[in-house]
Amino acid sequence: MAELVFFSGTMDCGKSTLALQMDHNHRARGRGGVRFSCNDRAGDSTISSRLGLQTDAVEVEGSTDFWDEVVVRRTSGLRVDYLICDEAQFYSPAQVEQLARVVDEMDVDVFAFGITSDFRTRLFPGSQRLIELADKVQVLQVEALCWCGRRATQNARTVNGIMVVEGEQVMVGDVATTSEEDDSTNTPDTGVVGYETLCRRHYMRRVTAHGANLMAGADQPLPFDIDACLWPGAGDLQRR
């Protein structure tokens, strides 16, 4: 029987890589499928992995109806056995319900991939609905790491290297190590926007890799006394 499976994890844990691998495996066995993505870092209508893998996909927009997408293809003679749905956190709850209906009434497997929570540690609406409706929720086993080496559990947004906890929920960027070199997300109002995975401890303390580097260059108290307010730039964070 068809299933709705949600593969979740933090940024940089291999979700898109797995999506492309699963698509390859199913196609190699003669199954027909459709790839979907939304707000991919490489641009519209694309599924890309940080390992360098990339392929075309159907861009999911606010008006996209997954039921209609499958019906149109099947009525035109195309085989649709499964859907690959990358960046599923950006889908609307209604679109997730459409995916569930496709599984139940058309016997189409749906493999959705996305992060569960945003930079504020709040669930994305699409991810929340997937958790509520999915037959299986699988956390990816490839662990993203914090700058300190611990397992990263939180997705942090940075502006010019400083962690922020306010702003629009959806703002496409890349991990901090690349976004600081590429100012494509630079705007006069926000500065250079990047993303970084942190362990819970350093997320709660607002200490990014940039902040840790600044603290390393100055005399600091013992690690358990370190707080975001002790490093340059924290004043800007508090004012945000």
C-alpha atoms as a PDB file:
ATOM      1  CA  MET A   1       0.000   0.000   0.000  1.00  0.00           C
ATOM      2  CA  ALA A   2       1.123   3.549  -0.707  1.00  0.00           C
ATOM      3  CA  GLU A   3       2.487   5.641   2.146  1.00  0.00           C
ATOM      4  CA  LEU A   4       3.107   9.257   3.051  1.00  0.00           C
ATOM      5  CA  VAL A   5       6.598   9.396   4.558  1.00  0.00           C
ATOM      6  CA  PHE A   6       8.165  12.538   5.989  1.00  0.00           C
ATOM      7  CA  PHE A   7      11.962  12.579   6.210  1.00  0.00           C
ATOM      8  CA  SER A   8      13.011  15.354   8.566  1.00  0.00           C
ATOM      9  CA  GLY A   9      16.191  16.805   9.995  1.00  0.00           C
ATOM     10  CA  THR A  10      18.136  20.012  10.395  1.00  0.00           C
ATOM     11  CA  MET A  11      19.805  21.808   7.545  1.00  0.00           C
ATOM     12  CA  ASP A  12      22.871  20.132   6.088  1.00  0.00           C
ATOM     13  CA  CYS A  13      21.880  16.579   7.097  1.00  0.00           C
ATOM     14  CA  GLY A  14      21.421  15.223   3.569  1.00  0.00           C
ATOM     15  CA  LYS A  15      17.669  15.539   2.937  1.00  0.00           C
ATOM     16  CA  SER A  16      17.963  16.650  -0.692  1.00  0.00           C
ATOM     17  CA  THR A  17      20.700  14.096  -1.340  1.00  0.00           C
ATOM     18  CA  LEU A  18      18.403  11.350  -0.071  1.00  0.00           C
ATOM     19  CA  ALA A  19      15.524  12.711  -2.144  1.00  0.00           C
ATOM     20  CA  LEU A  20      17.598  12.454  -5.309  1.00  0.00           C
ATOM     21  CA  GLN A  21      18.857   8.988  -4.368  1.00  0.00           C
ATOM     22  CA  MET A  22      15.328   7.704  -3.727  1.00  0.00           C
ATOM     23  CA  ASP A  23      14.145   9.140  -7.034  1.00  0.00           C
ATOM     24  CA  HIS A  24      16.998   7.363  -8.811  1.00  0.00           C
ATOM     25  CA  ASN A  25      16.271   4.037  -7.095  1.00  0.00           C
ATOM     26  CA  HIS A  26      12.560   4.090  -7.950  1.00  0.00           C
ATOM     27  CA  ARG A  27      13.153   5.104 -11.575  1.00  0.00           C
ATOM     28  CA  ALA A  28      15.749   2.360 -11.928  1.00  0.00           C
ATOM     29  CA  ARG A  29      13.013  -0.151 -11.053  1.00  0.00           C
ATOM     30  CA  GLY A  30      10.677   1.166 -13.735  1.00  0.00           C
ATOM     31  CA  ARG A  31       8.470   3.320 -11.531  1.00  0.00           C
ATOM     32  CA  GLY A  32       7.261   6.690 -12.747  1.00  0.00           C
ATOM     33  CA  GLY A  33       7.476   9.697 -10.495  1.00  0.00           C
ATOM     34  CA  VAL A  34       7.370  13.471 -10.279  1.00  0.00           C
ATOM     35  CA  ARG A  35       9.877  15.641  -8.420  1.00  0.00           C
ATOM     36  CA  PHE A  36       8.685  18.760  -6.606  1.00  0.00           C
ATOM     37  CA  SER A  37      10.606  21.463  -4.792  1.00  0.00           C
ATOM     38  CA  CYS A  38      10.050  24.921  -3.337  1.00  0.00           C
ATOM     39  CA  ASN A  39      12.486  27.782  -2.734  1.00  0.00           C
ATOM     40  CA  ASP A  40      15.552  25.668  -3.411  1.00  0.00           C
ATOM     41  CA  ARG A  41      18.866  27.471  -2.829  1.00  0.00           C
ATOM     42  CA  ALA A  42      19.841  26.824  -6.470  1.00  0.00           C
ATOM     43  CA  GLY A  43      16.734  28.538  -7.856  1.00  0.00           C
ATOM     44  CA  ASP A  44      13.240  27.681  -9.018  1.00  0.00           C
ATOM     45  CA  SER A  45      12.284  24.274 -10.439  1.00  0.00           C
ATOM     46  CA  THR A  46      15.372  22.605  -8.973  1.00  0.00           C
ATOM     47  CA  ILE A  47      16.365  20.064  -6.349  1.00  0.00           C
ATOM     48  CA  SER A  48      19.977  20.584  -5.345  1.00  0.00           C
ATOM     49  CA  SER A  49      22.271  19.031  -2.775  1.00  0.00           C
ATOM     50  CA  ARG A  50      25.273  20.627  -1.107  1.00  0.00           C
ATOM     51  CA  LEU A  51      27.262  17.650  -2.390  1.00  0.00           C
ATOM     52  CA  GLY A  52      26.849  19.084  -5.885  1.00  0.00           C
ATOM     53  CA  LEU A  53      23.956  16.919  -7.119  1.00  0.00           C
ATOM     54  CA  GLN A  54      21.200  18.778  -8.935  1.00  0.00           C
ATOM     55  CA  THR A  55      18.196  17.979 -11.114  1.00  0.00           C
ATOM     56  CA  ASP A  56      15.060  19.607 -12.442  1.00  0.00           C
ATOM     57  CA  ALA A  57      11.790  19.624 -10.525  1.00  0.00           C
ATOM     58  CA  VAL A  58       8.329  21.176 -10.560  1.00  0.00           C
ATOM     59  CA  GLU A  59       8.257  24.363  -8.498  1.00  0.00           C
ATOM     60  CA  VAL A  60       5.572  24.322  -5.811  1.00  0.00           C
ATOM     61  CA  GLU A  61       3.697  27.614  -5.613  1.00  0.00           C
ATOM     62  CA  GLY A  62       0.792  28.786  -3.509  1.00  0.00           C
ATOM     63  CA  SER A  63      -1.638  27.760  -6.245  1.00  0.00           C
ATOM     64  CA  THR A  64      -0.182  24.273  -6.752  1.00  0.00           C
ATOM     65  CA  ASP A  65      -2.712  21.469  -6.262  1.00  0.00           C
ATOM     66  CA  PHE A  66      -1.032  18.068  -5.961  1.00  0.00           C
ATOM     67  CA  TRP A  67      -4.248  16.213  -6.738  1.00  0.00           C
ATOM     68  CA  ASP A  68      -4.560  18.083 -10.036  1.00  0.00           C
ATOM     69  CA  GLU A  69      -0.858  17.568 -10.776  1.00  0.00           C
ATOM     70  CA  VAL A  70      -1.295  13.803 -10.613  1.00  0.00           C
ATOM     71  CA  VAL A  71      -4.645  13.737 -12.433  1.00  0.00           C
ATOM     72  CA  VAL A  72      -3.326  15.787 -15.369  1.00  0.00           C
ATOM     73  CA  ARG A  73      -0.345  13.497 -15.834  1.00  0.00           C
ATOM     74  CA  ARG A  74      -2.282  10.261 -15.520  1.00  0.00           C
ATOM     75  CA  THR A  75      -5.034  11.367 -17.891  1.00  0.00           C
ATOM     76  CA  SER A  76      -2.370  12.258 -20.455  1.00  0.00           C
ATOM     77  CA  GLY A  77      -0.957   8.742 -20.267  1.00  0.00           C
ATOM     78  CA  LEU A  78       1.993   9.309 -17.949  1.00  0.00           C
ATOM     79  CA  ARG A  79       2.734   6.858 -15.167  1.00  0.00           C
ATOM     80  CA  VAL A  80       2.799   8.343 -11.667  1.00  0.00           C
ATOM     81  CA  ASP A  81       3.695   5.861  -8.939  1.00  0.00           C
ATOM     82  CA  TYR A  82       5.378   8.222  -6.485  1.00  0.00           C
ATOM     83  CA  LEU A  83       6.104  11.861  -5.702  1.00  0.00           C
ATOM     84  CA  ILE A  84       9.373  13.300  -4.393  1.00  0.00           C
ATOM     85  CA  CYS A  85       8.536  16.457  -2.421  1.00  0.00           C
ATOM     86  CA  ASP A  86      11.623  18.384  -1.347  1.00  0.00           C
ATOM     87  CA  GLU A  87      11.613  21.510   0.865  1.00  0.00           C
ATOM     88  CA  ALA A  88       8.213  20.366   2.120  1.00  0.00           C
ATOM     89  CA  GLN A  89       8.361  22.719   5.102  1.00  0.00           C
ATOM     90  CA  PHE A  90       7.351  25.490   2.697  1.00  0.00           C
ATOM     91  CA  TYR A  91       4.149  23.739   1.565  1.00  0.00           C
ATOM     92  CA  SER A  92       0.842  24.923   2.973  1.00  0.00           C
ATOM     93  CA  PRO A  93      -1.175  22.685   5.312  1.00  0.00           C
ATOM     94  CA  ALA A  94      -3.808  22.384   2.557  1.00  0.00           C
ATOM     95  CA  GLN A  95      -1.162  21.116   0.128  1.00  0.00           C
ATOM     96  CA  VAL A  96      -0.021  18.515   2.661  1.00  0.00           C
ATOM     97  CA  GLU A  97      -3.625  17.349   2.929  1.00  0.00           C
ATOM     98  CA  GLN A  98      -3.680  17.039  -0.869  1.00  0.00           C
ATOM     99  CA  LEU A  99      -0.628  14.794  -0.652  1.00  0.00           C
ATOM    100  CA  ALA A 100      -2.369  12.603   1.910  1.00  0.00           C
ATOM    101  CA  ARG A 101      -5.387  12.341  -0.383  1.00  0.00           C
ATOM    102  CA  VAL A 102      -3.156  11.350  -3.318  1.00  0.00           C
ATOM    103  CA  VAL A 103      -1.742   8.532  -1.195  1.00  0.00           C
ATOM    104  CA  ASP A 104      -5.086   7.284   0.070  1.00  0.00           C
ATOM    105  CA  GLU A 105      -7.202   7.598  -3.067  1.00  0.00           C
ATOM    106  CA  MET A 106      -4.706   7.192  -5.906  1.00  0.00           C
ATOM    107  CA  ASP A 107      -2.275   4.751  -4.267  1.00  0.00           C
ATOM    108  CA  VAL A 108       0.696   7.020  -5.006  1.00  0.00           C
ATOM    109  CA  ASP A 109       3.684   6.953  -2.657  1.00  0.00           C
ATOM    110  CA  VAL A 110       4.710  10.375  -1.367  1.00  0.00           C
ATOM    111  CA  PHE A 111       8.197  10.948  -0.003  1.00  0.00           C
ATOM    112  CA  ALA A 112       8.443  14.388   1.595  1.00  0.00           C
ATOM    113  CA  PHE A 113      11.684  15.959   2.798  1.00  0.00           C
ATOM    114  CA  GLY A 114      12.056  19.040   4.963  1.00  0.00           C
ATOM    115  CA  ILE A 115      13.181  20.647   8.192  1.00  0.00           C
ATOM    116  CA  THR A 116      10.682  20.702  11.027  1.00  0.00           C
ATOM    117  CA  SER A 117      11.357  24.025  12.767  1.00  0.00           C
ATOM    118  CA  ASP A 118      12.457  27.481  11.684  1.00  0.00           C
ATOM    119  CA  PHE A 119      15.172  29.780  13.049  1.00  0.00           C
ATOM    120  CA  ARG A 120      12.890  30.631  15.981  1.00  0.00           C
ATOM    121  CA  THR A 121      12.460  26.916  16.832  1.00  0.00           C
ATOM    122  CA  ARG A 122       8.801  27.148  15.749  1.00  0.00           C
ATOM    123  CA  LEU A 123       7.292  24.438  13.564  1.00  0.00           C
ATOM    124  CA  PHE A 124       6.741  25.296   9.929  1.00  0.00           C
ATOM    125  CA  PRO A 125       3.015  24.938   9.144  1.00  0.00           C
ATOM    126  CA  GLY A 126       3.768  22.432   6.373  1.00  0.00           C
ATOM    127  CA  SER A 127       6.019  20.342   8.600  1.00  0.00           C
ATOM    128  CA  GLN A 128       3.499  20.395  11.421  1.00  0.00           C
ATOM    129  CA  ARG A 129       0.769  19.060   9.138  1.00  0.00           C
ATOM    130  CA  LEU A 130       3.114  16.394   7.798  1.00  0.00           C
ATOM    131  CA  ILE A 131       3.894  15.227  11.325  1.00  0.00           C
ATOM    132  CA  GLU A 132       0.180  15.056  12.003  1.00  0.00           C
ATOM    133  CA  LEU A 133      -0.752  13.129   8.852  1.00  0.00           C
ATOM    134  CA  ALA A 134       2.290  11.114   7.748  1.00  0.00           C
ATOM    135  CA  ASP A 135       2.278   7.332   7.952  1.00  0.00           C
ATOM    136  CA  LYS A 136       5.929   7.539   8.970  1.00  0.00           C
ATOM    137  CA  VAL A 137       8.171  10.328  10.217  1.00  0.00           C
ATOM    138  CA  GLN A 138      11.835   9.438   9.878  1.00  0.00           C
ATOM    139  CA  VAL A 139      14.637  11.556  11.296  1.00  0.00           C
ATOM    140  CA  LEU A 140      17.695  11.334   9.081  1.00  0.00           C
ATOM    141  CA  GLN A 141      20.628   9.552  10.644  1.00  0.00           C
ATOM    142  CA  VAL A 142      23.308  11.826   9.167  1.00  0.00           C
ATOM    143  CA  GLU A 143      23.965  14.305  11.961  1.00  0.00           C
ATOM    144  CA  ALA A 144      24.663  17.934  11.213  1.00  0.00           C
ATOM    145  CA  LEU A 145      27.226  19.403  13.605  1.00  0.00           C
ATOM    146  CA  CYS A 146      27.443  22.595  15.596  1.00  0.00           C
ATOM    147  CA  TRP A 147      30.675  24.619  15.384  1.00  0.00           C
ATOM    148  CA  CYS A 148      31.630  23.102  18.762  1.00  0.00           C
ATOM    149  CA  GLY A 149      31.422  19.555  17.405  1.00  0.00           C
ATOM    150  CA  ARG A 150      28.224  18.541  19.189  1.00  0.00           C
ATOM    151  CA  ARG A 151      25.188  17.265  17.324  1.00  0.00           C
ATOM    152  CA  ALA A 152      23.283  20.200  15.854  1.00  0.00           C
ATOM    153  CA  THR A 153      19.573  20.240  16.618  1.00  0.00           C
ATOM    154  CA  GLN A 154      18.590  23.835  15.801  1.00  0.00           C
ATOM    155  CA  ASN A 155      18.561  25.955  12.658  1.00  0.00           C
ATOM    156  CA  ALA A 156      19.835  29.473  13.290  1.00  0.00           C
ATOM    157  CA  ARG A 157      19.574  32.521  11.041  1.00  0.00           C
ATOM    158  CA  THR A 158      22.437  34.986  11.075  1.00  0.00           C
ATOM    159  CA  VAL A 159      22.798  38.534   9.801  1.00  0.00           C
ATOM    160  CA  ASN A 160      26.424  39.505   9.263  1.00  0.00           C
ATOM    161  CA  GLY A 161      27.367  36.545  11.465  1.00  0.00           C
ATOM    162  CA  ILE A 162      25.096  37.548  14.354  1.00  0.00           C
ATOM    163  CA  MET A 163      22.188  35.274  15.248  1.00  0.00           C
ATOM    164  CA  VAL A 164      18.708  36.798  14.986  1.00  0.00           C
ATOM    165  CA  VAL A 165      15.425  35.452  16.355  1.00  0.00           C
ATOM    166  CA  GLU A 166      12.966  37.817  14.689  1.00  0.00           C
ATOM    167  CA  GLY A 167      11.947  38.308  11.094  1.00  0.00           C
ATOM    168  CA  GLU A 168      10.047  36.634   8.278  1.00  0.00           C
ATOM    169  CA  GLN A 169       9.751  32.877   8.616  1.00  0.00           C
ATOM    170  CA  VAL A 170      10.837  32.223   5.029  1.00  0.00           C
ATOM    171  CA  MET A 171      14.007  33.900   3.809  1.00  0.00           C
ATOM    172  CA  VAL A 172      16.136  31.801   1.502  1.00  0.00           C
ATOM    173  CA  GLY A 173      19.853  31.762   2.206  1.00  0.00           C
ATOM    174  CA  ASP A 174      22.655  29.260   2.649  1.00  0.00           C
ATOM    175  CA  VAL A 175      24.856  28.031   5.458  1.00  0.00           C
ATOM    176  CA  ALA A 176      26.943  30.763   7.086  1.00  0.00           C
ATOM    177  CA  THR A 177      30.252  29.523   5.687  1.00  0.00           C
ATOM    178  CA  THR A 178      29.106  30.225   2.135  1.00  0.00           C
ATOM    179  CA  SER A 179      26.716  33.124   2.625  1.00  0.00           C
ATOM    180  CA  GLU A 180      29.434  35.280   4.146  1.00  0.00           C
ATOM    181  CA  GLU A 181      31.429  34.830   0.935  1.00  0.00           C
ATOM    182  CA  ASP A 182      28.459  35.279  -1.393  1.00  0.00           C
ATOM    183  CA  ASP A 183      26.502  38.477  -0.835  1.00  0.00           C
ATOM    184  CA  SER A 184      23.599  37.443  -3.086  1.00  0.00           C
ATOM    185  CA  THR A 185      21.290  37.689  -0.066  1.00  0.00           C
ATOM    186  CA  ASN A 186      22.712  41.048   0.953  1.00  0.00           C
ATOM    187  CA  THR A 187      20.196  43.874   1.222  1.00  0.00           C
ATOM    188  CA  PRO A 188      20.603  47.385   2.653  1.00  0.00           C
ATOM    189  CA  ASP A 189      18.076  46.650   5.401  1.00  0.00           C
ATOM    190  CA  THR A 190      19.119  43.173   6.535  1.00  0.00           C
ATOM    191  CA  GLY A 191      22.797  42.744   5.734  1.00  0.00           C
ATOM    192  CA  VAL A 192      24.209  39.365   4.710  1.00  0.00           C
ATOM    193  CA  VAL A 193      21.717  36.650   5.645  1.00  0.00           C
ATOM    194  CA  GLY A 194      23.016  33.174   6.374  1.00  0.00           C
ATOM    195  CA  TYR A 195      22.010  29.994   8.160  1.00  0.00           C
ATOM    196  CA  GLU A 196      23.910  27.845  10.601  1.00  0.00           C
ATOM    197  CA  THR A 197      23.162  24.668  12.518  1.00  0.00           C
ATOM    198  CA  LEU A 198      23.776  24.862  16.276  1.00  0.00           C
ATOM    199  CA  CYS A 199      23.485  22.550  19.246  1.00  0.00           C
ATOM    200  CA  ARG A 200      20.720  23.530  21.672  1.00  0.00           C
ATOM    201  CA  ARG A 201      23.223  24.947  24.176  1.00  0.00           C
ATOM    202  CA  HIS A 202      24.759  27.420  21.760  1.00  0.00           C
ATOM    203  CA  TYR A 203      21.420  28.225  20.153  1.00  0.00           C
ATOM    204  CA  MET A 204      20.033  29.219  23.548  1.00  0.00           C
ATOM    205  CA  ARG A 205      23.162  31.273  24.266  1.00  0.00           C
ATOM    206  CA  ARG A 206      23.035  32.845  20.776  1.00  0.00           C
ATOM    207  CA  VAL A 207      26.654  31.895  20.125  1.00  0.00           C
ATOM    208  CA  THR A 208      27.363  31.297  16.431  1.00  0.00           C
ATOM    209  CA  ALA A 209      30.657  30.277  14.858  1.00  0.00           C
ATOM    210  CA  HIS A 210      31.304  33.963  14.178  1.00  0.00           C
ATOM    211  CA  GLY A 211      30.678  34.813  17.830  1.00  0.00           C
ATOM    212  CA  ALA A 212      32.873  31.946  19.006  1.00  0.00           C
ATOM    213  CA  ASN A 213      35.725  33.199  16.837  1.00  0.00           C
ATOM    214  CA  LEU A 214      35.383  36.676  18.317  1.00  0.00           C
ATOM    215  CA  MET A 215      35.352  35.291  21.854  1.00  0.00           C
ATOM    216  CA  ALA A 216      38.406  33.161  21.120  1.00  0.00           C
ATOM    217  CA  GLY A 217      40.381  36.313  20.423  1.00  0.00           C
ATOM    218  CA  ALA A 218      39.670  37.865  23.811  1.00  0.00           C
ATOM    219  CA  ASP A 219      39.981  36.865  27.448  1.00  0.00           C
ATOM    220  CA  GLN A 220      36.899  34.911  28.433  1.00  0.00           C
ATOM    221  CA  PRO A 221      35.465  33.388  31.621  1.00  0.00           C
ATOM    222  CA  LEU A 222      34.949  29.670  31.996  1.00  0.00           C
ATOM    223  CA  PRO A 223      32.713  28.072  29.318  1.00  0.00           C
ATOM    224  CA  PHE A 224      29.694  27.753  31.602  1.00  0.00           C
ATOM    225  CA  ASP A 225      29.714  31.545  32.107  1.00  0.00           C
ATOM    226  CA  ILE A 226      29.851  32.374  28.411  1.00  0.00           C
ATOM    227  CA  ASP A 227      26.770  34.182  27.204  1.00  0.00           C
ATOM    228  CA  ALA A 228      25.901  35.977  23.993  1.00  0.00           C
ATOM    229  CA  CYS A 229      26.090  39.338  25.783  1.00  0.00           C
ATOM    230  CA  LEU A 230      29.833  38.851  26.304  1.00  0.00           C
ATOM    231  CA  TRP A 231      30.860  39.108  22.671  1.00  0.00           C
ATOM    232  CA  PRO A 232      30.864  42.110  20.282  1.00  0.00           C
ATOM    233  CA  GLY A 233      27.651  42.404  18.306  1.00  0.00           C
ATOM    234  CA  ALA A 234      25.378  41.177  21.087  1.00  0.00           C
ATOM    235  CA  GLY A 235      24.148  44.687  21.661  1.00  0.00           C
ATOM    236  CA  ASP A 236      22.881  44.766  18.088  1.00  0.00           C
ATOM    237  CA  LEU A 237      21.153  41.434  18.682  1.00  0.00           C
ATOM    238  CA  GLN A 238      19.375  42.700  21.761  1.00  0.00           C
ATOM    239  CA  ARG A 239      18.157  45.785  19.903  1.00  0.00           C
ATOM    240  CA  ARG A 240      16.637  43.574  17.213  1.00  0.00           C
END
